[in-house]
XYZ file of C-alpha atoms in Angstrom:
296
model
C -10.214 12.547 22.634
C -9.194 15.218 20.117
C -9.847 15.151 16.384
C -8.369 17.162 13.532
C -7.472 17.036 9.840
C -4.110 15.964 8.500
C -2.097 19.075 7.624
C 0.122 17.608 4.929
C 3.255 18.982 6.618
C 6.416 16.847 7.011
C 5.799 16.704 10.774
C 2.267 15.382 10.284
C 3.472 12.941 7.636
C 5.947 11.505 10.152
C 3.250 11.334 12.826
C 0.995 9.240 10.596
C 3.905 7.159 9.286
C 4.853 6.251 12.853
C 1.248 5.292 13.581
C 1.057 3.111 10.441
C 4.358 1.454 11.381
C 3.104 0.769 14.897
C 0.343 -1.368 13.401
C 2.907 -4.076 12.738
C 4.864 -3.914 15.976
C 4.634 -6.903 18.316
C 2.282 -8.812 16.047
C -0.474 -6.216 16.187
C -3.581 -6.442 14.061
C -3.357 -6.422 10.270
C -4.891 -3.317 8.759
C -5.814 -2.799 5.112
C -3.115 -0.096 5.213
C 0.557 -0.038 6.116
C 3.469 2.400 6.018
C 4.082 1.675 2.318
C 0.516 2.311 1.223
C 0.549 5.589 3.118
C 3.769 6.649 1.413
C 2.218 5.837 -1.969
C -0.908 7.780 -1.070
C 1.195 10.836 -0.279
C 4.033 10.593 -2.790
C 2.636 8.777 -5.799
C -1.123 8.296 -6.089
C -1.826 11.899 -5.170
C 1.577 13.343 -6.031
C 0.127 16.142 -8.136
C -3.477 16.126 -6.933
C -2.767 18.183 -3.833
C -1.014 20.774 -5.994
C -4.138 21.156 -8.112
C -6.407 20.739 -5.067
C -4.597 22.186 -2.005
C -7.260 20.915 0.400
C -7.100 17.299 -0.781
C -4.994 16.065 2.133
C -6.940 18.102 4.685
C -10.262 16.655 3.513
C -9.249 13.038 3.129
C -7.205 12.159 6.212
C -8.511 12.801 9.726
C -6.851 11.834 13.001
C -8.108 11.094 16.506
C -5.653 11.690 19.357
C -5.316 10.665 22.962
C -4.652 13.785 25.000
C -0.930 14.129 25.536
C -0.246 11.088 23.345
C 0.009 10.263 19.658
C -2.718 9.267 17.177
C -5.199 6.692 18.426
C -7.025 6.103 15.111
C -7.584 7.679 11.711
C -9.864 7.829 8.690
C -8.314 7.989 5.225
C -9.703 7.954 1.679
C -7.483 6.871 -1.172
C -9.351 8.745 -3.893
C -11.489 11.259 -2.034
C -14.634 9.780 -3.566
C -16.736 7.120 -1.799
C -13.903 4.899 -0.558
C -12.951 5.150 3.092
C -10.688 3.246 5.468
C -10.923 3.333 9.241
C -7.641 2.413 10.908
C -8.335 1.809 14.549
C -6.749 -0.834 16.790
C -9.077 -3.291 18.538
C -8.355 -1.768 21.945
C -9.904 1.459 20.606
C -13.071 -0.249 19.344
C -15.242 2.164 21.341
C -14.123 4.900 18.935
C -15.361 3.111 15.824
C -19.088 4.031 15.994
C -18.156 7.682 16.590
C -15.768 7.666 13.638
C -18.386 6.103 11.375
C -20.991 8.640 12.477
C -18.535 11.483 11.904
C -17.635 10.198 8.435
C -21.277 9.948 7.371
C -22.144 13.339 8.820
C -19.077 15.322 7.791
C -16.779 13.656 5.275
C -19.471 11.971 3.154
C -21.922 14.880 3.175
C -23.568 14.972 -0.242
C -22.314 11.518 -1.302
C -24.712 8.772 -2.357
C -22.929 6.011 -0.434
C -19.853 5.042 1.538
C -17.607 2.019 0.958
C -15.402 0.675 3.728
C -12.654 -1.861 3.036
C -12.390 -4.121 6.089
C -10.061 -7.125 6.570
C -11.943 -10.179 7.800
C -9.534 -10.339 10.762
C -10.722 -6.922 11.932
C -13.766 -8.304 13.711
C -14.279 -5.198 15.850
C -14.572 -2.903 12.833
C -16.785 -5.383 11.020
C -19.135 -5.509 14.009
C -19.258 -1.699 14.218
C -19.955 -1.415 10.490
C -22.738 -4.010 10.676
C -24.322 -2.244 13.644
C -24.114 1.020 11.727
C -26.092 -0.307 8.771
C -23.242 -1.296 6.441
C -23.664 -4.440 4.339
C -20.748 -6.741 3.528
C -20.441 -6.873 -0.259
C -17.791 -8.147 -2.675
C -14.180 -8.981 -1.923
C -11.902 -5.984 -2.197
C -8.351 -7.283 -1.823
C -5.957 -9.823 -0.347
C -2.867 -9.350 1.760
C -0.315 -12.170 1.670
C 2.215 -12.592 4.476
C 5.526 -14.401 3.893
C 8.109 -15.715 6.325
C 11.368 -15.277 4.402
C 13.094 -17.932 6.493
C 10.753 -20.500 4.944
C 10.342 -19.109 1.400
C 11.849 -20.553 -1.749
C 14.173 -17.823 -3.000
C 15.957 -19.618 -5.856
C 14.945 -18.904 -9.447
C 16.244 -19.221 -12.991
C 16.203 -16.889 -15.980
C 16.280 -17.610 -19.686
C 19.581 -16.831 -21.437
C 20.026 -13.109 -22.065
C 17.609 -12.002 -19.358
C 19.069 -10.207 -16.334
C 17.956 -8.474 -13.131
C 18.747 -4.773 -12.904
C 18.043 -2.376 -10.048
C 17.402 1.346 -10.274
C 20.804 2.090 -8.753
C 22.541 0.507 -11.763
C 24.225 2.998 -14.076
C 22.163 3.359 -17.218
C 19.008 1.863 -15.696
C 16.241 2.321 -18.277
C 13.680 4.494 -16.504
C 11.783 5.168 -19.747
C 11.631 1.417 -20.387
C 10.280 0.939 -16.852
C 7.505 3.482 -17.459
C 6.613 1.673 -20.700
C 6.439 -1.585 -18.719
C 4.153 -0.038 -16.098
C 1.766 1.139 -18.819
C 1.654 -2.271 -20.499
C 1.448 -4.267 -17.242
C -1.680 -2.465 -16.110
C -3.233 -1.873 -19.548
C -2.880 1.889 -19.519
C -2.586 4.042 -22.611
C -0.820 6.720 -20.615
C 1.040 6.842 -17.337
C 2.217 10.182 -15.930
C 5.987 9.954 -15.510
C 5.856 12.161 -12.401
C 4.105 9.381 -10.469
C 7.072 7.107 -11.055
C 9.689 9.720 -10.230
C 7.790 11.144 -7.250
C 7.713 7.670 -5.655
C 11.500 7.893 -5.395
C 11.066 10.708 -2.887
C 9.235 8.441 -0.442
C 11.184 7.835 2.798
C 11.248 4.055 2.378
C 12.170 4.029 -1.313
C 15.174 1.815 -2.000
C 16.821 1.938 -5.429
C 18.467 -1.438 -4.749
C 14.993 -2.968 -4.269
C 13.472 -1.215 -7.304
C 13.992 -4.137 -9.680
C 13.397 -5.018 -13.325
C 14.087 -8.136 -15.334
C 15.491 -6.863 -18.606
C 15.183 -8.793 -21.876
C 18.104 -9.156 -24.306
C 16.707 -6.301 -26.431
C 16.668 -3.929 -23.431
C 12.910 -4.129 -22.887
C 11.860 -4.262 -19.226
C 9.906 -7.504 -19.000
C 8.888 -7.691 -15.293
C 9.365 -5.553 -12.223
C 8.661 -5.043 -8.564
C 9.509 -2.500 -5.890
C 10.542 -3.517 -2.392
C 10.149 -1.367 0.719
C 11.638 -1.927 4.162
C 10.178 -0.320 7.256
C 13.084 1.317 9.068
C 11.230 1.070 12.380
C 9.990 -2.526 12.314
C 12.317 -4.196 9.828
C 9.363 -5.636 7.927
C 9.032 -5.501 4.160
C 6.399 -4.803 1.534
C 6.615 -5.646 -2.162
C 4.401 -3.309 -4.170
C 3.756 -3.072 -7.070
C 4.483 -6.111 -9.226
C 4.038 -6.136 -12.980
C 4.889 -8.172 -16.081
C 4.830 -7.117 -19.741
C 2.065 -8.768 -21.764
C 4.641 -10.133 -24.241
C 6.542 -11.937 -21.484
C 3.856 -13.516 -19.316
C 3.761 -17.186 -18.240
C 7.557 -17.417 -18.330
C 8.151 -17.190 -14.578
C 9.560 -13.665 -14.746
C 7.251 -12.124 -12.138
C 8.092 -15.001 -9.777
C 11.790 -14.463 -10.433
C 11.776 -10.737 -9.743
C 9.783 -11.207 -6.508
C 12.178 -13.925 -5.315
C 15.158 -11.717 -6.132
C 13.578 -8.917 -4.090
C 12.805 -11.265 -1.200
C 16.366 -12.577 -1.270
C 17.800 -9.071 -1.081
C 15.479 -8.268 1.798
C 16.406 -11.465 3.643
C 20.102 -10.638 3.348
C 19.332 -7.311 5.012
C 17.664 -8.983 7.975
C 14.012 -8.785 6.924
C 11.928 -11.716 8.149
C 8.333 -10.831 7.247
C 7.086 -9.489 3.898
C 3.584 -8.451 2.821
C 2.255 -8.385 -0.746
C -1.220 -7.058 -1.554
C -3.317 -8.121 -4.534
C -5.342 -10.982 -5.954
C -2.926 -12.783 -8.293
C -2.652 -16.600 -8.098
C 1.102 -15.975 -8.284
C 1.094 -14.762 -4.685
C -0.531 -18.019 -3.564
C 2.133 -20.014 -5.377
C 4.864 -18.296 -3.332
C 3.578 -20.107 -0.212
C 2.389 -17.377 2.144
C 2.026 -18.208 5.814
C -1.101 -16.072 6.024
C -3.671 -14.744 3.551
C -5.956 -11.966 4.744
C -9.106 -11.137 2.780
C -10.643 -7.667 2.785
C -14.254 -7.006 1.796
C -16.147 -3.881 0.883
C -18.843 -2.873 3.315
C -21.362 -0.526 1.696
C -23.981 1.851 3.066
C -26.352 4.023 1.047
C -26.657 7.516 2.522
């Protein structure tokens, strides 16, 4: 088994993207990561970080390979701080203790602790973490799975409100950035993160949706992503302006996105987060992830 750092090159990006996509082929196990989260990690969350810190990608994504074959497993950190994710299929469970030992010895050298986010369904990784001295702590996230053939896709809008996609002429990108800031309670939001996300391979302007109020304000939004390899979808992120909440707008924009995906042949959609809204959309599966913590 070989091990090396991610290089950040387009070829390595594709290698990891293919591995992330393979997670969802043939009903394989549900990881805390998917192709969409990886694209965001590369194109949006850390869009400028690697320019200011050229070694960021090399330090924070490491791959294990079968000889003569593709990646078998990987370790990735979203922020480069104490958070870490091990993405390793159950049939490679024997690798997990070695990966944990490597992470503690090499990647986390000098850190006070490590935090792993592990889905409850990933019993093999949970067992390896427990054996390695990690303690299951608070809930980290949910992943909701929807079968579009059995989802309610109809919705209504108040008079004057309309759905617009980013491929519409005159789409209000500045209004979208203002909505992102308000939705997540941020005083500032670097515009490059929004525009850089459009460079991601799975970005679809026709699934980059806003509900626009009569005064032109963007009131709610979501972005839909379709995996070109598996045909599965992800909706991420979802937001609603504080002045327009509890009016069904976030539900409406998600259902519009799901409907567009369904018409393009998508059957399964994932949404990550902890909002009661996602429960109300009747998922067929709800996967909980918990933080597992170890002091070093």
